[in-house]
Amino acid sequence: MSDQSTTFIAKSTVKAADKEHRRKINFNISRYNAVVPTGKQQFSNIDLAREKAKNIKWRAIETLDKQLEAFEMNSAKRGVKLLWAETAEEALGQILNICRKKNCSTIVKSKSMVTEEIHLNKFLGKNNIESVETDLGEYIQQLDGEAPYHIVTPAMHKSKEDVAKLFADKLGTSPNLTPTELTLVAREKLREKYRQAEIGITGANFIIADIGGIAITENEGNGRLSCAWPKTHIVIVGIEKIIPSMGDLDLFWPLLATYGTGQKLTVYNTILLGPRQKNEIDGPEEMYVILLDNGRTNILSNEKTRESLYCIRCGACLNACPVYKNIGGHAYGTTYSGPIGSVITPHLKQMDDWKHLSYASSLCGNCTEVCAVKINLHELLLDNRAEAVEQKAYSFAEKTAWKVWKSAMLNRKLMNIGSGKLKGWMVNRFVKDWKKNRSELVFPQKSFSQQWQDKHTKRD
Ligand code: SF4
């Protein structure tokens, strides 16, 4: 068993028994569930919209090389400096180079899962560069020294009382502040950081091939400030975020808003086309876009799993997953949690270390049912399990146990040996973990074939 697997089991065991955690998550997810149907009403045929979005992403991913080249060519026309990063280390090195060139000591950052994936804040901190999260949820998490809990709502596991207490502890405010007052405190602190920052870093929800543009979706306006106020703007984004045309946003923007937060449209939707141009009065003087691979081409090369690159990170599959709702986002120990995280992490990292996530699923199919772009998530989890077996990513003990089980199940004589009591005694000795939260396995006194024979003998 890998270290990651042991940690996952330990953390999820604790969280699953934490009733207060479950209460907060159920409350927040119930609010999400209440508004999603309203967002869906804007589509005359929501199923068709999802199908169409899936087809657009299919085309984008099947022609990824050409789409990325088109993006490179078109973005360069308006002065974007494009960098390609094969690994997290390469991307971090590129960001550090830019920071050194700009003599940068403070960065303002908007919410980006890719920056979490490459552990950017930690890296910048080690290099004496302060990186400040400006999305309120991310700001709360950064104050608390925690990673995001959810890919859309980073502080979903915290109540407003938890946040008031955190602000009181870290910022010295009153522990009884209301959400509005807490937001104003964050706003005041962050304004100062915007003024100081030499560089703003953002992710991107979509990269648009035909216009060489970057699309950013957010509800707070902090993303716009992060890319427009500092003199230098760095975008870091995974290569799978490509869409072929600006016209595709007509579908993707409302779809992302509906499945992400139940809104018809997110409050701020911005398309960025390079740094400030000669005839423009605002915007950064320089704009860099770092296109990150970091394991995505492994997924691309796998015909089955490739579909997971269609993901628009709406978070709906996390909210629908009974496992996620019980163990929470942090137990996964990964940047991307929930069903989509369980599908992609073993391919982005090592199958051997992360295959256990494929089993963090009841295979109920709810994730597939709610996915904004109709990714067959639960089937991909099964494919991961199969792949782990093909890659021999299992222990000797596991292999032996299944071998013995298979031989017994395929041999009628062996199956008929011993009473139900004896079989129960033997099997229950090997399933100690299973029994921790369950009653003992009880075998019938007679095997199926013995019962069958009895039944037919009596009839004759
Ligand atoms: S897999 Fe589907 S439901 Fe899950 S985050 Fe991605 S787009 Fe949303």
CSV table of C-alpha atoms and ligand atoms in Angstrom, one decimal:
chain,number,residue,atom,x,y,z
A,1,MET,CA,0.0,0.0,0.0
A,2,SER,CA,1.4,3.4,-0.9
A,3,ASP,CA,2.0,6.2,1.6
A,4,GLN,CA,-0.7,8.2,-0.2
A,5,SER,CA,-3.1,5.4,0.1
A,6,THR,CA,-2.5,5.0,3.9
A,7,THR,CA,-2.9,8.7,4.5
A,8,PHE,CA,-6.0,8.8,2.4
A,9,ILE,CA,-7.6,6.0,4.5
A,10,ALA,CA,-6.6,7.6,7.8
A,11,LYS,CA,-7.8,11.0,6.9
A,12,SER,CA,-11.1,9.8,5.3
A,13,THR,CA,-11.8,7.6,8.3
A,14,VAL,CA,-11.6,10.6,10.6
A,15,LYS,CA,-13.6,12.9,8.4
A,16,ALA,CA,-16.3,10.4,7.7
A,17,ALA,CA,-17.0,10.2,11.5
A,18,ASP,CA,-17.0,14.0,11.9
A,19,LYS,CA,-20.6,15.0,12.1
A,20,GLU,CA,-20.0,18.7,12.3
A,21,HIS,CA,-18.0,18.6,9.0
A,22,ARG,CA,-20.9,16.7,7.4
A,23,ARG,CA,-23.4,19.2,8.7
A,24,LYS,CA,-21.5,22.2,7.1
A,25,ILE,CA,-21.0,20.4,3.8
A,26,ASN,CA,-24.5,19.2,3.5
A,27,PHE,CA,-25.7,22.8,4.3
A,28,ASN,CA,-23.5,24.4,1.7
A,29,ILE,CA,-24.2,21.7,-1.0
A,30,SER,CA,-27.9,22.0,-0.3
A,31,ARG,CA,-27.7,25.7,-1.1
A,32,TYR,CA,-26.0,24.8,-4.3
A,33,ASN,CA,-28.6,22.2,-5.2
A,34,ALA,CA,-31.4,24.7,-4.6
A,35,VAL,CA,-30.1,27.1,-7.2
A,36,VAL,CA,-28.8,24.9,-10.0
A,37,PRO,CA,-32.3,24.1,-11.4
A,38,THR,CA,-32.8,27.9,-11.8
A,39,GLY,CA,-29.6,28.2,-13.8
A,40,LYS,CA,-30.7,25.2,-16.0
A,41,GLN,CA,-33.9,27.0,-16.9
A,42,GLN,CA,-32.1,29.3,-19.3
A,43,PHE,CA,-31.4,26.3,-21.7
A,44,SER,CA,-34.2,25.2,-23.9
A,45,ASN,CA,-32.6,21.7,-23.9
A,46,ILE,CA,-29.9,21.3,-21.3
A,47,ASP,CA,-29.0,17.8,-22.4
A,48,LEU,CA,-28.4,19.0,-26.0
A,49,ALA,CA,-26.3,21.9,-24.6
A,50,ARG,CA,-24.1,19.5,-22.6
A,51,GLU,CA,-23.8,17.2,-25.6
A,52,LYS,CA,-22.8,20.1,-27.8
A,53,ALA,CA,-20.2,21.3,-25.3
A,54,LYS,CA,-18.8,17.8,-25.2
A,55,ASN,CA,-18.5,17.7,-29.0
A,56,ILE,CA,-16.7,21.1,-29.0
A,57,LYS,CA,-14.2,19.9,-26.4
A,58,TRP,CA,-13.8,16.6,-28.3
A,59,ARG,CA,-12.8,18.5,-31.4
A,60,ALA,CA,-10.5,20.8,-29.4
A,61,ILE,CA,-8.7,17.9,-27.7
A,62,GLU,CA,-8.5,15.8,-30.9
A,63,THR,CA,-6.8,18.7,-32.7
A,64,LEU,CA,-5.0,20.0,-29.6
A,65,ASP,CA,-1.6,20.6,-31.4
A,66,LYS,CA,-3.2,22.7,-34.1
A,67,GLN,CA,-5.4,24.6,-31.7
A,68,LEU,CA,-2.5,25.5,-29.5
A,69,GLU,CA,-0.4,26.6,-32.4
A,70,ALA,CA,-3.3,28.8,-33.6
A,71,PHE,CA,-3.5,30.3,-30.1
A,72,GLU,CA,0.3,30.9,-30.1
A,73,MET,CA,0.2,32.7,-33.4
A,74,ASN,CA,-2.9,34.8,-32.7
A,75,SER,CA,-1.9,35.8,-29.2
A,76,ALA,CA,1.6,36.9,-30.4
A,77,LYS,CA,0.0,39.4,-32.8
A,78,ARG,CA,-1.1,41.5,-29.8
A,79,GLY,CA,2.2,41.1,-27.9
A,80,VAL,CA,1.6,38.1,-25.6
A,81,LYS,CA,4.8,36.4,-24.7
A,82,LEU,CA,4.1,32.7,-24.8
A,83,LEU,CA,6.0,30.1,-22.8
A,84,TRP,CA,5.6,26.3,-22.8
A,85,ALA,CA,6.2,24.3,-19.6
A,86,GLU,CA,6.4,20.6,-19.7
A,87,THR,CA,6.6,20.2,-15.9
A,88,ALA,CA,5.7,22.1,-12.8
A,89,GLU,CA,9.4,22.8,-12.1
A,90,GLU,CA,9.8,24.3,-15.6
A,91,ALA,CA,6.7,26.6,-15.0
A,92,LEU,CA,8.0,27.6,-11.6
A,93,GLY,CA,11.4,28.5,-13.1
A,94,GLN,CA,9.8,30.6,-15.8
A,95,ILE,CA,7.7,32.5,-13.2
A,96,LEU,CA,10.8,33.1,-11.0
A,97,ASN,CA,12.8,34.4,-14.0
A,98,ILE,CA,10.1,36.9,-14.7
A,99,CYS,CA,9.9,38.0,-11.1
A,100,ARG,CA,13.6,38.5,-10.9
A,101,LYS,CA,13.6,40.5,-14.1
A,102,LYS,CA,10.8,42.7,-12.7
A,103,ASN,CA,12.5,43.0,-9.3
A,104,CYS,CA,9.3,41.7,-7.8
A,105,SER,CA,8.6,41.3,-4.1
A,106,THR,CA,4.8,41.1,-4.0
A,107,ILE,CA,2.4,39.3,-6.3
A,108,VAL,CA,-1.4,39.4,-6.3
A,109,LYS,CA,-3.0,36.2,-7.5
A,110,SER,CA,-6.6,35.3,-8.5
A,111,LYS,CA,-8.0,31.9,-7.9
A,112,SER,CA,-6.3,29.2,-10.0
A,113,MET,CA,-6.1,25.4,-9.5
A,114,VAL,CA,-3.1,25.2,-11.8
A,115,THR,CA,-1.1,27.4,-9.4
A,116,GLU,CA,-2.2,25.0,-6.6
A,117,GLU,CA,-1.1,22.1,-8.7
A,118,ILE,CA,2.5,23.5,-9.1
A,119,HIS,CA,2.5,24.7,-5.4
A,120,LEU,CA,3.3,28.2,-6.6
A,121,ASN,CA,2.8,30.1,-3.3
A,122,LYS,CA,5.1,27.9,-1.4
A,123,PHE,CA,7.8,28.2,-4.1
A,124,LEU,CA,7.5,32.0,-4.2
A,125,GLY,CA,7.6,32.2,-0.4
A,126,LYS,CA,10.9,30.3,-0.4
A,127,ASN,CA,12.2,32.8,-2.9
A,128,ASN,CA,11.2,35.7,-0.6
A,129,ILE,CA,8.3,36.8,-2.8
A,130,GLU,CA,5.0,37.4,-1.2
A,131,SER,CA,2.1,35.9,-3.1
A,132,VAL,CA,-1.3,37.1,-1.9
A,133,GLU,CA,-4.6,35.3,-2.8
A,134,THR,CA,-7.3,37.8,-3.7
A,135,ASP,CA,-10.3,35.6,-4.2
A,136,LEU,CA,-12.2,35.7,-0.9
A,137,GLY,CA,-12.4,31.9,-0.5
A,138,GLU,CA,-8.7,31.5,-1.3
A,139,TYR,CA,-7.8,34.4,0.9
A,140,ILE,CA,-9.5,32.7,3.8
A,141,GLN,CA,-7.7,29.4,3.0
A,142,GLN,CA,-4.4,31.2,2.8
A,143,LEU,CA,-4.9,32.9,6.2
A,144,ASP,CA,-5.7,29.5,7.6
A,145,GLY,CA,-2.7,27.8,6.0
A,146,GLU,CA,-4.9,25.3,4.2
A,147,ALA,CA,-5.1,24.2,0.6
A,148,PRO,CA,-8.5,24.8,-1.2
A,149,TYR,CA,-11.1,22.3,-0.1
A,150,HIS,CA,-13.1,22.4,-3.4
A,151,ILE,CA,-12.2,23.4,-6.9
A,152,VAL,CA,-14.9,26.1,-7.1
A,153,THR,CA,-15.6,27.0,-3.5
A,154,PRO,CA,-12.2,26.8,-1.7
A,155,ALA,CA,-13.6,27.4,1.8
A,156,MET,CA,-16.8,25.4,1.5
A,157,HIS,CA,-16.1,23.5,4.7
A,158,LYS,CA,-16.1,26.6,6.8
A,159,SER,CA,-19.1,28.3,8.3
A,160,LYS,CA,-19.4,32.1,8.6
A,161,GLU,CA,-18.6,31.7,12.3
A,162,ASP,CA,-15.4,29.8,11.5
A,163,VAL,CA,-14.3,32.6,9.2
A,164,ALA,CA,-15.1,35.3,11.8
A,165,LYS,CA,-13.0,33.4,14.3
A,166,LEU,CA,-10.2,33.0,11.8
A,167,PHE,CA,-10.1,36.7,11.0
A,168,ALA,CA,-10.2,37.5,14.7
A,169,ASP,CA,-7.2,35.1,15.3
A,170,LYS,CA,-5.1,36.2,12.3
A,171,LEU,CA,-6.2,39.9,11.8
A,172,GLY,CA,-7.3,40.9,15.2
A,173,THR,CA,-10.9,41.8,14.2
A,174,SER,CA,-14.0,41.2,16.4
A,175,PRO,CA,-15.0,37.5,16.4
A,176,ASN,CA,-18.6,38.6,15.8
A,177,LEU,CA,-18.3,40.2,12.4
A,178,THR,CA,-21.0,39.5,9.8
A,179,PRO,CA,-20.1,38.1,6.3
A,180,THR,CA,-20.5,41.7,4.9
A,181,GLU,CA,-18.1,43.1,7.5
A,182,LEU,CA,-15.6,40.3,7.0
A,183,THR,CA,-15.7,40.9,3.2
A,184,LEU,CA,-15.0,44.6,3.8
A,185,VAL,CA,-12.0,43.7,6.0
A,186,ALA,CA,-10.6,41.5,3.3
A,187,ARG,CA,-11.2,44.1,0.7
A,188,GLU,CA,-9.3,46.8,2.7
A,189,LYS,CA,-6.3,44.5,3.2
A,190,LEU,CA,-6.2,43.4,-0.4
A,191,ARG,CA,-6.5,46.9,-1.8
A,192,GLU,CA,-3.1,47.7,-0.3
A,193,LYS,CA,-1.6,44.6,-1.8
A,194,TYR,CA,-2.9,45.5,-5.3
A,195,ARG,CA,-1.1,48.9,-4.9
A,196,GLN,CA,2.2,47.2,-3.9
A,197,ALA,CA,2.2,44.3,-6.4
A,198,GLU,CA,4.6,44.4,-9.3
A,199,ILE,CA,3.0,41.3,-10.9
A,200,GLY,CA,-0.5,39.8,-11.1
A,201,ILE,CA,-0.9,36.1,-11.7
A,202,THR,CA,-4.1,34.5,-12.9
A,203,GLY,CA,-5.3,31.2,-14.3
A,204,ALA,CA,-7.7,30.9,-17.2
A,205,ASN,CA,-11.0,29.2,-17.6
A,206,PHE,CA,-10.6,29.0,-21.4
A,207,ILE,CA,-7.9,29.8,-23.9
A,208,ILE,CA,-9.4,30.8,-27.2
A,209,ALA,CA,-7.5,29.6,-30.3
A,210,ASP,CA,-9.0,31.8,-33.0
A,211,ILE,CA,-8.5,35.1,-31.3
A,212,GLY,CA,-5.5,34.2,-29.2
A,213,GLY,CA,-7.5,35.3,-26.1
A,214,ILE,CA,-7.8,34.3,-22.5
A,215,ALA,CA,-11.2,34.0,-20.8
A,216,ILE,CA,-11.5,34.5,-17.1
A,217,THR,CA,-14.7,33.9,-15.1
A,218,GLU,CA,-15.1,35.1,-11.6
A,219,ASN,CA,-17.7,36.6,-9.2
A,220,GLU,CA,-15.6,39.2,-7.2
A,221,GLY,CA,-13.7,41.3,-9.7
A,222,ASN,CA,-10.4,40.4,-8.1
A,223,GLY,CA,-9.3,38.5,-11.2
A,224,ARG,CA,-9.7,41.7,-13.3
A,225,LEU,CA,-7.8,43.8,-10.8
A,226,SER,CA,-5.0,41.2,-10.6
A,227,CYS,CA,-4.4,41.3,-14.3
A,228,ALA,CA,-5.0,45.0,-15.0
A,229,TRP,CA,-3.5,46.8,-12.0
A,230,PRO,CA,0.1,45.4,-11.8
A,231,LYS,CA,2.5,46.3,-14.6
A,232,THR,CA,3.0,42.6,-15.5
A,233,HIS,CA,0.4,39.9,-15.9
A,234,ILE,CA,1.3,36.2,-15.9
A,235,VAL,CA,-1.3,33.7,-17.0
A,236,ILE,CA,-0.6,30.1,-16.1
A,237,VAL,CA,-3.0,27.5,-17.6
A,238,GLY,CA,-3.2,23.8,-18.5
A,239,ILE,CA,-3.1,23.1,-22.2
A,240,GLU,CA,-6.5,21.3,-22.1
A,241,LYS,CA,-8.4,24.6,-21.5
A,242,ILE,CA,-8.4,25.3,-25.2
A,243,ILE,CA,-11.6,26.0,-27.1
A,244,PRO,CA,-11.5,26.6,-30.8
A,245,SER,CA,-13.5,29.8,-31.1
A,246,MET,CA,-14.7,32.9,-29.2
A,247,GLY,CA,-18.2,31.9,-30.3
A,248,ASP,CA,-18.0,28.8,-28.2
A,249,LEU,CA,-18.2,31.0,-25.1
A,250,ASP,CA,-21.8,31.5,-25.9
A,251,LEU,CA,-22.3,28.0,-24.7
A,252,PHE,CA,-19.5,27.5,-22.2
A,253,TRP,CA,-20.0,30.6,-20.1
A,254,PRO,CA,-23.6,29.9,-19.1
A,255,LEU,CA,-22.9,26.2,-18.8
A,256,LEU,CA,-20.0,26.8,-16.4
A,257,ALA,CA,-22.0,29.3,-14.4
A,258,THR,CA,-25.0,27.0,-14.1
A,259,TYR,CA,-23.0,23.9,-13.1
A,260,GLY,CA,-20.5,25.7,-11.0
A,261,THR,CA,-22.7,27.9,-8.8
A,262,GLY,CA,-26.2,27.8,-10.2
A,263,GLN,CA,-26.0,31.2,-11.7
A,264,LYS,CA,-27.2,32.1,-15.2
A,265,LEU,CA,-23.9,33.9,-15.9
A,266,THR,CA,-21.0,34.5,-13.5
A,267,VAL,CA,-20.7,38.1,-12.5
A,268,TYR,CA,-17.5,39.0,-14.3
A,269,ASN,CA,-16.5,37.4,-17.6
A,270,THR,CA,-13.4,38.8,-19.2
A,271,ILE,CA,-11.6,38.2,-22.4
A,272,LEU,CA,-8.0,39.4,-22.4
A,273,LEU,CA,-6.2,40.0,-25.7
A,274,GLY,CA,-2.6,40.8,-24.8
A,275,PRO,CA,-1.0,43.6,-22.8
A,276,ARG,CA,-1.9,47.3,-23.1
A,277,GLN,CA,-1.8,48.4,-26.7
A,278,LYS,CA,-0.5,51.8,-27.9
A,279,ASN,CA,-3.9,53.4,-28.1
A,280,GLU,CA,-5.2,52.0,-24.8
A,281,ILE,CA,-5.1,53.7,-21.4
A,282,ASP,CA,-5.0,50.8,-19.0
A,283,GLY,CA,-3.9,47.2,-18.6
A,284,PRO,CA,-0.5,45.7,-18.0
A,285,GLU,CA,2.6,46.7,-19.9
A,286,GLU,CA,3.6,43.0,-20.4
A,287,MET,CA,1.6,39.8,-20.5
A,288,TYR,CA,3.0,36.3,-20.4
A,289,VAL,CA,1.0,33.1,-20.9
A,290,ILE,CA,2.5,29.8,-19.6
A,291,LEU,CA,1.0,26.8,-21.2
A,292,LEU,CA,1.4,23.9,-18.8
A,293,ASP,CA,1.6,20.2,-19.7
A,294,ASN,CA,2.6,18.5,-16.4
A,295,GLY,CA,1.1,15.1,-17.2
A,296,ARG,CA,-1.8,16.2,-19.4
A,297,THR,CA,-0.2,14.7,-22.5
A,298,ASN,CA,-0.1,11.3,-20.7
A,299,ILE,CA,-3.9,11.6,-20.4
A,300,LEU,CA,-4.1,12.7,-24.1
A,301,SER,CA,-2.1,9.6,-25.2
A,302,ASN,CA,-4.6,7.3,-23.4
A,303,GLU,CA,-7.6,6.8,-25.6
A,304,LYS,CA,-10.0,6.1,-22.8
A,305,THR,CA,-8.9,8.7,-20.3
A,306,ARG,CA,-8.5,11.4,-22.9
A,307,GLU,CA,-12.2,12.3,-22.3
A,308,SER,CA,-11.3,13.7,-18.9
A,309,LEU,CA,-9.5,16.6,-20.6
A,310,TYR,CA,-12.9,18.0,-21.6
A,311,CYS,CA,-13.4,19.0,-17.9
A,312,ILE,CA,-14.3,22.7,-17.5
A,313,ARG,CA,-13.8,22.5,-13.6
A,314,CYS,CA,-17.3,23.3,-12.7
A,315,GLY,CA,-17.2,21.2,-9.6
A,316,ALA,CA,-20.6,19.7,-10.1
A,317,CYS,CA,-19.3,16.1,-9.8
A,318,LEU,CA,-17.8,16.9,-6.4
A,319,ASN,CA,-21.1,18.2,-5.1
A,320,ALA,CA,-22.9,15.1,-6.3
A,321,CYS,CA,-20.5,12.5,-5.0
A,322,PRO,CA,-21.5,10.7,-1.9
A,323,VAL,CA,-17.9,9.9,-1.1
A,324,TYR,CA,-16.8,13.5,-1.4
A,325,LYS,CA,-19.6,14.6,0.8
A,326,ASN,CA,-18.5,12.3,3.6
A,327,ILE,CA,-14.8,12.5,3.5
A,328,GLY,CA,-14.4,16.1,2.2
A,329,GLY,CA,-11.9,17.6,-0.2
A,330,HIS,CA,-8.7,17.5,1.9
A,331,ALA,CA,-8.8,13.7,2.5
A,332,TYR,CA,-7.9,13.1,-1.1
A,333,GLY,CA,-4.5,14.7,-0.6
A,334,THR,CA,-4.6,16.0,-4.2
A,335,THR,CA,-5.1,19.3,-5.9
A,336,TYR,CA,-8.1,18.0,-7.8
A,337,SER,CA,-10.5,16.1,-5.5
A,338,GLY,CA,-13.8,14.3,-6.0
A,339,PRO,CA,-14.6,12.1,-9.0
A,340,ILE,CA,-12.6,14.2,-11.6
A,341,GLY,CA,-9.6,14.3,-9.3
A,342,SER,CA,-9.8,10.5,-8.8
A,343,VAL,CA,-9.8,10.0,-12.6
A,344,ILE,CA,-7.0,12.3,-13.5
A,345,THR,CA,-4.6,12.2,-10.6
A,346,PRO,CA,-3.2,8.7,-11.2
A,347,HIS,CA,-2.4,9.8,-14.8
A,348,LEU,CA,-1.0,13.2,-13.8
A,349,LYS,CA,1.1,11.6,-11.1
A,350,GLN,CA,1.9,7.9,-10.6
A,351,MET,CA,-0.7,5.1,-11.0
A,352,ASP,CA,1.0,3.1,-8.4
A,353,ASP,CA,0.8,5.8,-5.7
A,354,TRP,CA,-2.7,7.1,-6.6
A,355,LYS,CA,-4.7,4.1,-7.9
A,356,HIS,CA,-6.6,3.9,-4.6
A,357,LEU,CA,-8.6,7.0,-5.6
A,358,SER,CA,-10.3,4.9,-8.3
A,359,TYR,CA,-11.9,3.0,-5.4
A,360,ALA,CA,-13.1,6.1,-3.6
A,361,SER,CA,-16.4,5.8,-5.4
A,362,SER,CA,-19.6,3.9,-5.0
A,363,LEU,CA,-19.9,3.8,-8.8
A,364,CYS,CA,-23.4,5.1,-8.4
A,365,GLY,CA,-22.9,7.2,-11.6
A,366,ASN,CA,-24.2,10.4,-10.1
A,367,CYS,CA,-21.0,12.2,-11.2
A,368,THR,CA,-21.6,11.2,-14.8
A,369,GLU,CA,-25.2,12.2,-14.5
A,370,VAL,CA,-24.4,15.8,-13.4
A,371,CYS,CA,-21.2,16.5,-15.4
A,372,ALA,CA,-21.5,19.7,-17.4
A,373,VAL,CA,-19.8,18.1,-20.4
A,374,LYS,CA,-21.0,14.6,-20.0
A,375,ILE,CA,-17.7,12.9,-19.1
A,376,ASN,CA,-18.3,9.3,-18.3
A,377,LEU,CA,-16.6,9.7,-14.9
A,378,HIS,CA,-17.7,6.5,-13.2
A,379,GLU,CA,-16.7,4.4,-16.2
A,380,LEU,CA,-13.3,6.1,-16.3
A,381,LEU,CA,-12.8,5.1,-12.7
A,382,LEU,CA,-13.4,1.5,-13.7
A,383,ASP,CA,-10.9,2.0,-16.5
A,384,ASN,CA,-8.4,3.2,-14.0
A,385,ARG,CA,-8.9,0.1,-11.9
A,386,ALA,CA,-8.3,-2.1,-15.0
A,387,GLU,CA,-5.3,-0.1,-15.9
A,388,ALA,CA,-3.8,-0.4,-12.5
A,389,VAL,CA,-4.1,-4.2,-12.8
A,390,GLU,CA,-2.6,-4.2,-16.3
A,391,GLN,CA,0.3,-2.1,-15.0
A,392,LYS,CA,0.7,-4.6,-12.1
A,393,ALA,CA,0.3,-1.7,-9.7
A,394,TYR,CA,-0.7,-3.9,-6.8
A,395,SER,CA,1.0,-5.7,-3.9
A,396,PHE,CA,2.1,-9.3,-3.7
A,397,ALA,CA,-0.4,-9.9,-0.9
A,398,GLU,CA,-3.3,-8.5,-2.9
A,399,LYS,CA,-2.3,-10.5,-6.0
A,400,THR,CA,-2.1,-13.7,-3.9
A,401,ALA,CA,-5.4,-13.1,-2.2
A,402,TRP,CA,-7.2,-12.6,-5.5
A,403,LYS,CA,-5.5,-15.7,-7.0
A,404,VAL,CA,-6.7,-17.9,-4.2
A,405,TRP,CA,-10.1,-16.4,-4.4
A,406,LYS,CA,-10.3,-17.0,-8.1
A,407,SER,CA,-9.1,-20.6,-7.8
A,408,ALA,CA,-11.7,-21.3,-5.1
A,409,MET,CA,-14.5,-19.6,-7.1
A,410,LEU,CA,-13.8,-21.5,-10.2
A,411,ASN,CA,-13.6,-24.9,-8.6
A,412,ARG,CA,-16.9,-26.5,-7.6
A,413,LYS,CA,-15.3,-29.2,-5.4
A,414,LEU,CA,-13.4,-26.6,-3.4
A,415,MET,CA,-16.5,-24.5,-3.1
A,416,ASN,CA,-18.4,-27.4,-1.6
A,417,ILE,CA,-15.7,-28.3,0.9
A,418,GLY,CA,-16.6,-27.4,4.6
A,419,SER,CA,-19.6,-26.0,6.2
A,420,GLY,CA,-20.8,-22.4,6.1
A,421,LYS,CA,-19.4,-21.9,9.6
A,422,LEU,CA,-15.9,-23.1,8.5
A,423,LYS,CA,-15.9,-20.8,5.4
A,424,GLY,CA,-17.1,-17.9,7.5
A,425,TRP,CA,-14.3,-18.5,10.1
A,426,MET,CA,-11.7,-18.6,7.3
A,427,VAL,CA,-12.8,-15.6,5.3
A,428,ASN,CA,-13.5,-13.3,8.3
A,429,ARG,CA,-9.9,-13.8,9.4
A,430,PHE,CA,-8.7,-12.1,6.1
A,431,VAL,CA,-11.2,-9.2,6.0
A,432,LYS,CA,-10.3,-7.4,9.3
A,433,ASP,CA,-10.4,-3.9,7.7
A,434,TRP,CA,-13.8,-4.7,6.1
A,435,LYS,CA,-15.2,-5.7,9.5
A,436,LYS,CA,-14.1,-2.5,11.3
A,437,ASN,CA,-17.4,-0.8,10.2
A,438,ARG,CA,-19.4,-3.8,9.2
A,439,SER,CA,-20.8,-7.0,10.7
A,440,GLU,CA,-19.1,-10.4,10.0
A,441,LEU,CA,-19.6,-12.1,6.7
A,442,VAL,CA,-22.1,-14.9,7.1
A,443,PHE,CA,-22.0,-17.9,4.8
A,444,PRO,CA,-25.1,-20.1,4.3
A,445,GLN,CA,-24.7,-23.7,5.7
A,446,LYS,CA,-24.9,-25.2,2.2
A,447,SER,CA,-23.3,-24.0,-1.0
A,448,PHE,CA,-25.4,-22.9,-4.0
A,449,SER,CA,-24.8,-26.2,-5.8
A,450,GLN,CA,-25.7,-28.2,-2.8
A,451,GLN,CA,-29.0,-26.2,-2.4
A,452,TRP,CA,-29.7,-26.6,-6.1
A,453,GLN,CA,-29.2,-30.4,-5.9
A,454,ASP,CA,-31.4,-30.6,-2.8
A,455,LYS,CA,-34.1,-28.6,-4.5
A,456,HIS,CA,-34.1,-30.8,-7.7
A,457,THR,CA,-33.8,-34.1,-5.8
A,458,LYS,CA,-36.9,-33.2,-3.8
A,459,ARG,CA,-38.8,-32.3,-7.0
A,460,ASP,CA,-37.8,-35.6,-8.6
B,1,SF4,S1,-15.7,16.4,-14.6
B,1,SF4,FE1,-17.6,17.4,-15.3
B,1,SF4,S2,-18.7,17.8,-13.4
B,1,SF4,FE2,-16.6,17.4,-12.8
B,1,SF4,S3,-15.6,19.3,-12.6
B,1,SF4,FE3,-15.3,18.6,-14.7
B,1,SF4,S4,-16.9,19.4,-16.0
B,1,SF4,FE4,-17.5,19.6,-13.9
